Coordinates of C-alpha atoms in Angstrom, one line a residue:
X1 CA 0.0 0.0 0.0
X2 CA 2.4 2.4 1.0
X3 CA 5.0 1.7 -1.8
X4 CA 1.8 2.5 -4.5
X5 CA 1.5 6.0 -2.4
X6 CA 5.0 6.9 -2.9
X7 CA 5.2 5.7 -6.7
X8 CA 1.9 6.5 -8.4
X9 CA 3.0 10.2 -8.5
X10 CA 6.2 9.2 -10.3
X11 CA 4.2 6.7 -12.6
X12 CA 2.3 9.6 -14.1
X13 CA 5.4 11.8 -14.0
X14 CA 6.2 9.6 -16.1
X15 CA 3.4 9.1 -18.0
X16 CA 3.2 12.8 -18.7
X17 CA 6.3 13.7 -19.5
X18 CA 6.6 10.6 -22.6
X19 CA 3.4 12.7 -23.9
X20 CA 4.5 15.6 -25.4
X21 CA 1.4 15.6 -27.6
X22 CA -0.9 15.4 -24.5
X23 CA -3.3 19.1 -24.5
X24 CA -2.4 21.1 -21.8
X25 CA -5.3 20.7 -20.3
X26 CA -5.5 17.3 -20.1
X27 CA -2.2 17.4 -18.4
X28 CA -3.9 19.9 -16.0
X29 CA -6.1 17.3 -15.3
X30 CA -3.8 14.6 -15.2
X31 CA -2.3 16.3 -12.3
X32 CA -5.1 16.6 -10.3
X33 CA -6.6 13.3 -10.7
X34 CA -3.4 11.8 -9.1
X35 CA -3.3 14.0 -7.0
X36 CA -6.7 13.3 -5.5
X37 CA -6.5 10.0 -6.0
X38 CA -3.3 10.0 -3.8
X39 CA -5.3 12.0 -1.1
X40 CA -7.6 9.1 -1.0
X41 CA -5.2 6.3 -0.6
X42 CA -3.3 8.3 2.2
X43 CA -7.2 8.3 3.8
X44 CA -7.5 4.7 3.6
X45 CA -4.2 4.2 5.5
X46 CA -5.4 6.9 7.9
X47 CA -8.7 4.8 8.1
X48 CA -6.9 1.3 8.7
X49 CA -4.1 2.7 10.8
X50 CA -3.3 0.8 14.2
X51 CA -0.2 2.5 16.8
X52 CA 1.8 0.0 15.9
X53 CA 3.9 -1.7 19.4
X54 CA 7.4 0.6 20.7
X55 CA 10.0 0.2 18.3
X56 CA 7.6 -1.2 15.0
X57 CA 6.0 0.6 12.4
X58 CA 2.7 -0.1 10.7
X59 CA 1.8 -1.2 7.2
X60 CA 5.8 -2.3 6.9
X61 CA 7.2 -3.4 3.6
X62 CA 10.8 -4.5 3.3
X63 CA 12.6 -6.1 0.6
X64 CA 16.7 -6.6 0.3
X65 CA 18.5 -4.0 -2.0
X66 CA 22.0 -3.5 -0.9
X67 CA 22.5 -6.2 1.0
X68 CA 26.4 -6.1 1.1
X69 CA 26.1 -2.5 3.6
X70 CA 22.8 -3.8 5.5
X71 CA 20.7 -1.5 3.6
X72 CA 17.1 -2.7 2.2
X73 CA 14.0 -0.4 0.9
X74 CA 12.7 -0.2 4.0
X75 CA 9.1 1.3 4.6
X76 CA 6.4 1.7 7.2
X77 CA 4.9 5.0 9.1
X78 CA 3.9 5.6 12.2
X79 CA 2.4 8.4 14.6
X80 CA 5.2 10.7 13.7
X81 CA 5.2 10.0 10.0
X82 CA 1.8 9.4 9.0
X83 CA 0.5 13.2 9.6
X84 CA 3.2 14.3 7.4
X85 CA 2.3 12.2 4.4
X86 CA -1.6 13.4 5.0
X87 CA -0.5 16.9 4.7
X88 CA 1.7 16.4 1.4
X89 CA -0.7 14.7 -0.3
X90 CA -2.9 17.5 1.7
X91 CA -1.0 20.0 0.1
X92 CA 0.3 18.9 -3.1
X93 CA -3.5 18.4 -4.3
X94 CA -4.3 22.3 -3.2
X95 CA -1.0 22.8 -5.6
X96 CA -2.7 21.1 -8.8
X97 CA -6.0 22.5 -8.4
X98 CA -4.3 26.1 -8.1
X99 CA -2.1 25.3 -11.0
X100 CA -5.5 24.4 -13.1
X101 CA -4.8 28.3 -13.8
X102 CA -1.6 28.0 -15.3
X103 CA -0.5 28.9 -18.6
X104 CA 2.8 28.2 -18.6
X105 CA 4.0 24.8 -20.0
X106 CA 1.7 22.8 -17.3
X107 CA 2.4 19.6 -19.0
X108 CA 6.5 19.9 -17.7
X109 CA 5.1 21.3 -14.3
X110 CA 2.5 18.7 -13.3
X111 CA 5.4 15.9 -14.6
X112 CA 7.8 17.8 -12.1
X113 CA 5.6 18.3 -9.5
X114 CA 4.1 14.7 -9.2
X115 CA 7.9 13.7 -9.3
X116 CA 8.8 16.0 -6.3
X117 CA 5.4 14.6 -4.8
X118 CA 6.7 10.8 -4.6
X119 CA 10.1 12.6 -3.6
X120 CA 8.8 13.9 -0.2
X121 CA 6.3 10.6 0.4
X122 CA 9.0 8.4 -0.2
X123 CA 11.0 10.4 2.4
X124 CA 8.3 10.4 5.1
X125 CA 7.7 6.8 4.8
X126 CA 11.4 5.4 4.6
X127 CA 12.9 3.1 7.2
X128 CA 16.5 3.1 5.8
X129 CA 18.8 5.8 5.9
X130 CA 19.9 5.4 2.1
X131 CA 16.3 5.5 1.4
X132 CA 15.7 8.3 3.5
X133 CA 18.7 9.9 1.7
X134 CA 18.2 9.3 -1.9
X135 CA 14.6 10.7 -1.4
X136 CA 15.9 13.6 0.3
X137 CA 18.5 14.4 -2.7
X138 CA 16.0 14.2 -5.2
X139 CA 13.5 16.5 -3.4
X140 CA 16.4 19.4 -3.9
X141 CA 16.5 18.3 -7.6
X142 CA 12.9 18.8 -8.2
X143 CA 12.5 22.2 -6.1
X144 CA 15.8 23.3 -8.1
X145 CA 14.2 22.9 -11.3
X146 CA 10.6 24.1 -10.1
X147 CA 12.2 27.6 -9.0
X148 CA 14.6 28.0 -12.0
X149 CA 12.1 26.4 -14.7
X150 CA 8.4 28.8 -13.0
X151 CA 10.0 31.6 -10.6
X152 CA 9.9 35.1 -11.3
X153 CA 12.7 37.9 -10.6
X154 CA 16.3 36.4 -10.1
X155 CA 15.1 32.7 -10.2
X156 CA 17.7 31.1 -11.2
X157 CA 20.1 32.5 -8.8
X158 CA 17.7 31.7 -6.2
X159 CA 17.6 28.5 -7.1
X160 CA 21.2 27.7 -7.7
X161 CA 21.5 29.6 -4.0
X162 CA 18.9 27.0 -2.7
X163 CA 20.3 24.0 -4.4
X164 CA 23.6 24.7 -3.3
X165 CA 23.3 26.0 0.4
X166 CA 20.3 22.2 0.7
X167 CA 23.0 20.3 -1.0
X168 CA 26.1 21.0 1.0
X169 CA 24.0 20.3 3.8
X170 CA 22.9 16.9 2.3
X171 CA 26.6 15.9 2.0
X172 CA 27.2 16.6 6.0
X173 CA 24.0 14.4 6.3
X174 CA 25.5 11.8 4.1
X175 CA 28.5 12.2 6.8
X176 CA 26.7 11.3 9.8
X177 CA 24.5 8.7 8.1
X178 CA 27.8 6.7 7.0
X179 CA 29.2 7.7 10.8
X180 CA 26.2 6.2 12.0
X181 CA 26.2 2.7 9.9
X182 CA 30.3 2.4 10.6
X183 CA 29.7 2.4 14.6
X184 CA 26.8 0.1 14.3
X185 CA 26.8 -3.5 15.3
X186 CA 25.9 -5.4 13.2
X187 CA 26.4 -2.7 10.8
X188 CA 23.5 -1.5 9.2
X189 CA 21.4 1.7 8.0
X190 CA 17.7 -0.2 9.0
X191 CA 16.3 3.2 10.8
X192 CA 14.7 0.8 13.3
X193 CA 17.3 -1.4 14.3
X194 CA 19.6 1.7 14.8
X195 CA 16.9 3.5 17.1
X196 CA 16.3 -0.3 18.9
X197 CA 20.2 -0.5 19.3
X198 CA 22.0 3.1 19.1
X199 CA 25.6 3.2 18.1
X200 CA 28.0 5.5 20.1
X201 CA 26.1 5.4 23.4
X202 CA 28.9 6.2 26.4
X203 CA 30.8 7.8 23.3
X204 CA 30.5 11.5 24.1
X205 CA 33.5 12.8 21.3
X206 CA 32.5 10.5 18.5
X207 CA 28.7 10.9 19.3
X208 CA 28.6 14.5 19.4
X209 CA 30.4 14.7 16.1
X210 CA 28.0 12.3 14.0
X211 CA 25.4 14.0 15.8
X212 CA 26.8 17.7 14.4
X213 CA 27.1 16.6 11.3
X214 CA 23.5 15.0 11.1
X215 CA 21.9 18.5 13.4
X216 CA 24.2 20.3 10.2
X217 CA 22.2 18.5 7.6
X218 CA 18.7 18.6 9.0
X219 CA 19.1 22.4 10.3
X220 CA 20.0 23.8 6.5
X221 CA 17.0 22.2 5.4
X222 CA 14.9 23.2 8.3
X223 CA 16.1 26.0 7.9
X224 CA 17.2 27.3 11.5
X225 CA 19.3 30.4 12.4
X226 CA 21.9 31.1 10.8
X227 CA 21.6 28.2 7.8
X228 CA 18.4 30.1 6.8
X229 CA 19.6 32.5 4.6
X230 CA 18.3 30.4 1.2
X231 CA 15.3 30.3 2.5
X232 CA 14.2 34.6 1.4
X233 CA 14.9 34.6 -1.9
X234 CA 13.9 31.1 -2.7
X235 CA 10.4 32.2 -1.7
X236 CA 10.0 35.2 -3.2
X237 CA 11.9 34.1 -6.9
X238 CA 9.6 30.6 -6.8
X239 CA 6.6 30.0 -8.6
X240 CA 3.1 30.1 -6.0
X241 CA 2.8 26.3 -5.7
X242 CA 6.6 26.2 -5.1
X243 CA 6.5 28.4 -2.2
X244 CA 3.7 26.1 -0.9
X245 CA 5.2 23.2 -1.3
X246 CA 8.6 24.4 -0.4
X247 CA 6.7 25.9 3.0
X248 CA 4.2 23.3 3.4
X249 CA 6.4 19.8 2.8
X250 CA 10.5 20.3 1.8
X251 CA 10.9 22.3 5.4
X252 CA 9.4 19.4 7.2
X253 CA 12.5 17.1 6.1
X254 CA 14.4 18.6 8.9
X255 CA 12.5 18.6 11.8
X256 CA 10.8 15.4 11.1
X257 CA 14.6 13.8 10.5
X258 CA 15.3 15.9 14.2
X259 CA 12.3 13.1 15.6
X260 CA 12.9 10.1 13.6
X261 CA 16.8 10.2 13.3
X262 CA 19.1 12.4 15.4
X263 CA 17.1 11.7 18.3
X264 CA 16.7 8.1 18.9
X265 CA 19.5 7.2 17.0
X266 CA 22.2 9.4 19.2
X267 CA 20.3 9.5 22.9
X268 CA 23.0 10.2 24.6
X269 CA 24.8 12.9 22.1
X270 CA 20.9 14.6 21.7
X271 CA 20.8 14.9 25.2
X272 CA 24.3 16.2 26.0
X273 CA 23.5 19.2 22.7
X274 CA 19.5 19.7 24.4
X275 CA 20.6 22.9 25.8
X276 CA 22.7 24.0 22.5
X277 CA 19.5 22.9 20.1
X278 CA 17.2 24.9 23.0
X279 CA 19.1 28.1 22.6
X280 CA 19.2 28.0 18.5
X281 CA 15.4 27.3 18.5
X282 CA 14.7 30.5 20.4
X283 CA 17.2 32.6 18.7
X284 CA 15.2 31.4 15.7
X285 CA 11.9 31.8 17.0
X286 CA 13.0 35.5 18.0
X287 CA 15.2 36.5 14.8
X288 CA 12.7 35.6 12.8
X289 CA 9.9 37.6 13.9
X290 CA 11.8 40.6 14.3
X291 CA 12.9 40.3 10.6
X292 CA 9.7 39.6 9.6
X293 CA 8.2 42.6 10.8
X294 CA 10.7 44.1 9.1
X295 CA 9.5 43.7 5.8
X296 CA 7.4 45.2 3.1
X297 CA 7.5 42.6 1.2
X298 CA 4.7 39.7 1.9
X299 CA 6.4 37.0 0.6
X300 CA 10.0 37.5 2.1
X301 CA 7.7 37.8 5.5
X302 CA 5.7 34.6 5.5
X303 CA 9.2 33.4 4.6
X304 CA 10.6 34.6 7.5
X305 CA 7.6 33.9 9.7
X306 CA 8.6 30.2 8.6
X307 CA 11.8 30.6 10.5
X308 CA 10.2 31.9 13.3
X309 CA 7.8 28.9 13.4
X310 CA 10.0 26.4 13.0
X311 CA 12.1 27.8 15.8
X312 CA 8.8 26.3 17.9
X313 CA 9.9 22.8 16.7
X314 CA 13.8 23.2 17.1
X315 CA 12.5 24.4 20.9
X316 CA 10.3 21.8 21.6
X317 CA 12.4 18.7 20.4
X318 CA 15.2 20.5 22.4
X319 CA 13.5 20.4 25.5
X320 CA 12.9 16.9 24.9
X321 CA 16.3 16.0 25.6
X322 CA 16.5 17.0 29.3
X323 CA 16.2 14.1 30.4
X324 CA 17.3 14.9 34.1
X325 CA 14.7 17.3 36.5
X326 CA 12.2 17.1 34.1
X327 CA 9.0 14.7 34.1
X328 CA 8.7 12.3 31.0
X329 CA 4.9 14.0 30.4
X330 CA 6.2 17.0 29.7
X331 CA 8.6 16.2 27.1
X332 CA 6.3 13.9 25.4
X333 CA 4.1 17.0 25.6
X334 CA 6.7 18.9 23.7
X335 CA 7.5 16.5 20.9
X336 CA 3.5 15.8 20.6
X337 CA 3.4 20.1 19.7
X338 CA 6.7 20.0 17.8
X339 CA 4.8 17.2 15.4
X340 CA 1.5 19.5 15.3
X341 CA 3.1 22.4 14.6
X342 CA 4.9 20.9 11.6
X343 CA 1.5 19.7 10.0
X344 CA -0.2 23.3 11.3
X345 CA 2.5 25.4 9.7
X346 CA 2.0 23.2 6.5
X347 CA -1.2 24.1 5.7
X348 CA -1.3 27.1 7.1
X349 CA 1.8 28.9 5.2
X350 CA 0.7 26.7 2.2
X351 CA -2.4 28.5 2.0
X352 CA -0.5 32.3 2.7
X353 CA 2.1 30.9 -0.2
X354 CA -0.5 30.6 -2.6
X355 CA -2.6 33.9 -1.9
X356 CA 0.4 35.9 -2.0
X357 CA 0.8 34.3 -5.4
X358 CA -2.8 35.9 -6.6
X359 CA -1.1 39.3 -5.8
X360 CA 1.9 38.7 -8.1
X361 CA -0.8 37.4 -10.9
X362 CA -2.8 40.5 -10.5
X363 CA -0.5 43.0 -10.2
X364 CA 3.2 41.7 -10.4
X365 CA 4.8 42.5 -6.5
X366 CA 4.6 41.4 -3.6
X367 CA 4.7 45.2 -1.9
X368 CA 2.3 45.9 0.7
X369 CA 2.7 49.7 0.4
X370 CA 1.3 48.9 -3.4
X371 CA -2.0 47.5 -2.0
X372 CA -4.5 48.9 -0.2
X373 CA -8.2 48.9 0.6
X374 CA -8.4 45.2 -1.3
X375 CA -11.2 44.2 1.0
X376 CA -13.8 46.5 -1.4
X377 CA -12.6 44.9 -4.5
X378 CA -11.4 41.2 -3.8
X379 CA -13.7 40.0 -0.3
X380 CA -13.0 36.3 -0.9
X381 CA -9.3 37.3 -0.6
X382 CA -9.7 39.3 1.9
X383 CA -11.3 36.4 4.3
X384 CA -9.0 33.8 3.1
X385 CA -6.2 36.2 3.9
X386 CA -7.1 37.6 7.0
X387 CA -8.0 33.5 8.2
X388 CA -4.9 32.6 7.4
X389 CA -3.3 35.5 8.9
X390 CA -5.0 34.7 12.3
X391 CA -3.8 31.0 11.9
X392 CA -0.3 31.6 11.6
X393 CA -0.4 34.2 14.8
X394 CA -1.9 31.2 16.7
X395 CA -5.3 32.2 17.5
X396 CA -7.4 29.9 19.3
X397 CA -9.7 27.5 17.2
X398 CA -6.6 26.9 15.0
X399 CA -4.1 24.7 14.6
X400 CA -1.5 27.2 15.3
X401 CA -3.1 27.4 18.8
X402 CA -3.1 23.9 19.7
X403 CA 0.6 23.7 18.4
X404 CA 1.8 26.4 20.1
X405 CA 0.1 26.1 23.2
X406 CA 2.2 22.8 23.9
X407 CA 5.2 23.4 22.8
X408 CA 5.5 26.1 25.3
X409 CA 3.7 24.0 27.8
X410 CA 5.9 21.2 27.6
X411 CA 9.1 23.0 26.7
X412 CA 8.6 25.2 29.8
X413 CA 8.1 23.0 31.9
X414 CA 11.1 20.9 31.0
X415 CA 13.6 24.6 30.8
X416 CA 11.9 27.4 31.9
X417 CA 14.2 29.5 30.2
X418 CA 12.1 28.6 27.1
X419 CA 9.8 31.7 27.8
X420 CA 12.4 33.4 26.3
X421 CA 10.5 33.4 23.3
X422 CA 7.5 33.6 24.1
X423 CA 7.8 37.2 22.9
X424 CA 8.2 35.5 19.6
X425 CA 3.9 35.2 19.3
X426 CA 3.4 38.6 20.2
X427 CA 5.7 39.9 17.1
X428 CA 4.3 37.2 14.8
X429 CA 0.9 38.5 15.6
X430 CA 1.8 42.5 15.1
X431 CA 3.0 42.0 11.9
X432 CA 0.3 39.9 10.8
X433 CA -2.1 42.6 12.0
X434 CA -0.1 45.1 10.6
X435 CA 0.0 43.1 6.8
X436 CA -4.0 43.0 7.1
X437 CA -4.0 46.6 8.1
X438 CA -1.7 47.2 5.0
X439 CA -3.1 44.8 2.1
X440 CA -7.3 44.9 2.7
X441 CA -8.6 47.9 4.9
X442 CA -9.0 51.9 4.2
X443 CA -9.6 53.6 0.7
X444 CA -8.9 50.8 -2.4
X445 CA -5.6 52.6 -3.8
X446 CA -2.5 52.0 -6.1
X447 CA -3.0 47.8 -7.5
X448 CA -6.1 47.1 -5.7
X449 CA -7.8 49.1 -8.2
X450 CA -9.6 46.8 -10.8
X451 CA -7.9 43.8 -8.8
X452 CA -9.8 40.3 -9.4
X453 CA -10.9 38.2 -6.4
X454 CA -10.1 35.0 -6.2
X455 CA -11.4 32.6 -9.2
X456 CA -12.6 29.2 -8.4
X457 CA -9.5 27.0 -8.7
X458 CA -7.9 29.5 -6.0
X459 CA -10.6 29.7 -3.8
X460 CA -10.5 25.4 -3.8
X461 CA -7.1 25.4 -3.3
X462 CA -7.1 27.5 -0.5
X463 CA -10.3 27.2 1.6
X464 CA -9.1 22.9 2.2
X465 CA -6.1 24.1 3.4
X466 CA -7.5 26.6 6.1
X467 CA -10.9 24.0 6.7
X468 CA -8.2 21.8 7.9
X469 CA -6.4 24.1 10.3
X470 CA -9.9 25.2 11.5
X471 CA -10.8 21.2 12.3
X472 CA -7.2 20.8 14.0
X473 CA -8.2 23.4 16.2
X474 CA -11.9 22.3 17.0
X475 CA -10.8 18.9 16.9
X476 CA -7.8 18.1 17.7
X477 CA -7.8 14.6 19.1
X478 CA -8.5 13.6 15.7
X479 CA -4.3 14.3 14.6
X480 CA -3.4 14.0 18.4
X481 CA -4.6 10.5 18.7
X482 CA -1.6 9.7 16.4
X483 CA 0.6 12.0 17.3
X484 CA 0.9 11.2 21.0
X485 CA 1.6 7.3 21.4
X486 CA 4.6 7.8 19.0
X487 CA 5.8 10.9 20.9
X488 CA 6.0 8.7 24.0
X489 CA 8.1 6.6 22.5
X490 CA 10.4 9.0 21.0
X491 CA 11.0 10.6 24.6
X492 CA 11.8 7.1 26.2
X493 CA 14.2 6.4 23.6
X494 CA 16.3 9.5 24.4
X495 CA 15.6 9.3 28.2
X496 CA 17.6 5.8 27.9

């Protein structure tokens, strides 16, 4: 089941790009049939899905593939990785039904996109660290190509910027993965026998250093502070759905390998670094707010504001590793918010990604000082804006809320010096206010004259997206149900 998720995407890659005859909007199409079709296998699994026992994952598939270095495709999920291959199937289907608009050789952009789409799944269901790796390679591939090939402005330099800054950090990834399988016994890169048995435990010099180099990897992708500067111009130079799925999926790589790698892998390493990962989660949750509400520019401050939310994460799973005058609840409690804030900020920014794209089609910038008064002309922007605007400032009823709420309940409580950042929501919230002062209320001026509110492959691209936050935050049991027995696990695994 789970190997036909992660490979039907390719398969009509495929299949679209060996049809260069095929209309464009039958490729449109194409794209979103997959797509959807891909939502509703994901919901089956959701459906059947049992917590599988400590240390097992659920629907497993393994067969042998390098046998010589103990390394097989490897496949399962569980509570940490299931939620994260809803939300990019979640995400990448809002992404074809916005692209329905798209003029632009969609045939070549639906193959790329389904390709980056089995990219990411493969990456959230893998159980191998070559697996894990070869799907997190490609995944920079595809992006490269979707920014160069669709962005606007200097696009190709932001791409080679992004591809170069996500692939040195892939190579210090590759380090700690082959650090990893060289202190294993017997040696292997199987993901759960290396959480069940962790190399290097009792060595602090070696541990710490396979653990930098992994923390190296994940963090450029993440992007924390200061590996974050790709991040800006990658956003603004990249195509709408690129931004989404760039937002929404690609940053989750590094946190989620934070929960299923560096931390039950290196226990003893991830607990020694807990108060080193603490301190770079608030400097990001802090930096980034603060250069957000710097900006004029929408897209470079939901790009930012990404920083600053996944400073939560970096925080939370932080915390987590203080193992000693802290209660196991509230750690679990942490990792259980860091997971929930990753799917949160994935629909959430996906859906701010893809409205500030209906600007640039409209009127070409991204400039708030060029809008104005866009509530008269454009109202269904104007709601799905402002919505989205109070989800990512963590209102309550969101998913931002519930996110937020326990990462700073269980990373306080773990390191009190966590409230640090709490200052962090207040900013994020300001300049959201301050962006729906600036794009939608007073007199319609400058490009909100004659602008076009939102057709109907925008509006169903975005309103799933935002429904979804909205029933995370009325109902959250329904994700945290998942969530929680795996983030149990997780904390045990470092507490040993």
């Amino acid at each position: 089941m789970l190997s036909t998720i992660v490979f039907l995407p390719l398969l009509a890659s495929v299949v679209l790009a060996g049809l260069p005859r095929l209309g464009d909007r039958a490729a449109r199409w194409t794209w979103v049939v997959a797509s959807l079709v891909e939502l509703a296998l994901v919901g089956v699994v959701w459906a059947r899905y049992q917590t599988p026992a400590p240390g097992t994952l659920a629907f497993e598939e393994q067969v042998p593939w390098i046998p010589g270095v103990g390394s097989s495709y490897h496949v399962g999920v569980d509570g940490l990785s299931l939620p994260l291959v809803a939300l990019t199937a979640v995400v990448f289907a809002a992404c074809a039904v916005y692209a329905l608009r798209e003029q632009d050789r969609p045939r070549l952009q639906a193959a790329l996109f389904l390709f980056l789409q089995s990219m990411c799944l493969g990456l959230f269901v893998a159980a191998d660290l070559i697996v894990f790796f070869v799907f997190f390679d490609l995944s920079i591939v595809g992006m490269y190509f979707a920014i160069a090939g669709w962005g606007h402005g200097q696009a190709a330099r932001s791409a080679l910027k992004f591809f170069l800054y996500t692939f040195l950090g892939s190579l210090a990834l590759l380090l700690g993965f082959i650090g990893l399988y060289v202190s294993s016994r017997p040696r292997t890169f199987d993901m759960v026998e290396l959480a069940a048995n962790p190399p290097l435990v009792d060595d602090g010099l070696v541990g710490g250093l396979v653990l930098a180099a992994v923390l190296l990897g994940l963090a450029v992708k993440t992007p924390t502070v200061p590996f974050h500067t790709w991040l800006p111009p990658a956003h603004t130079d990249a195509p709408a759905v690129g931004s989404a799925v760039l937002a929404g999926v690609l940053l989750k790589m590094g946190t989620y390998g934070f929960v299923r790698i560096a931390m039950p892998m290196l226990p003893d390493a991830w607990r020694d670094w807990a108060w080193v990962i603490i301190a770079v989660g608030i400097v990001s949750v802090l930096y980034g707010a603060l250069v957000a509400l710097a900006q004029t520019d929408l897209k470079r401050m939901i790009a930012y504001t990404s920083v600053n939310h996944m400073g939560y994460v970096v925080l939370a799973v932080g915390a987590a590793g203080l193992v000693a005058g802290t209660d196991e609840q509230a750690r679990a409690v942490a990792v259980t918010g860091a997971v929930t804030q990753m799917v949160s900020h994935g629909l959430i920014t996906g859906a701010l990604f893809l409205l500030a794209g209906v600007l640039h089609d409209r009127a070409a910038t991204y400039d708030m000082g060029a809008y104005g008064g866009l509530a008269r002309p454009a109202p269904r922007f104007a709601a799905c804006f402002a919505v989205a605007a109070f989800a990512s400032l963590g209102l309550p009823g969101f998913s931002g809320f519930i996110a937020e709420f326990q990462v700073f309940a269980g990373a306080i409580a773990a390191a009190p010096v966590a409230a640090i950042a709490l200052p962090g929501i207040l900013i994020t919230a300001a300049l959201f206010l301050r962006a729906i002062q600036r794009l939608l209320t007073g007199p319609t001026t400058g490009a909100s004259v004659g602008f076009t509110d939102l057709r109907a492959a925008e509006l169903w691209s975005v309103v799933p997206l935002l429904g979804l936050a909205l029933l995370i935050g009325v109902l959250p049991r329904t994700l945290l149900d998942v969530v929680e027995p795996a983030s149990e696990v997780v904390v045990q695994l470092v507490g040993r």
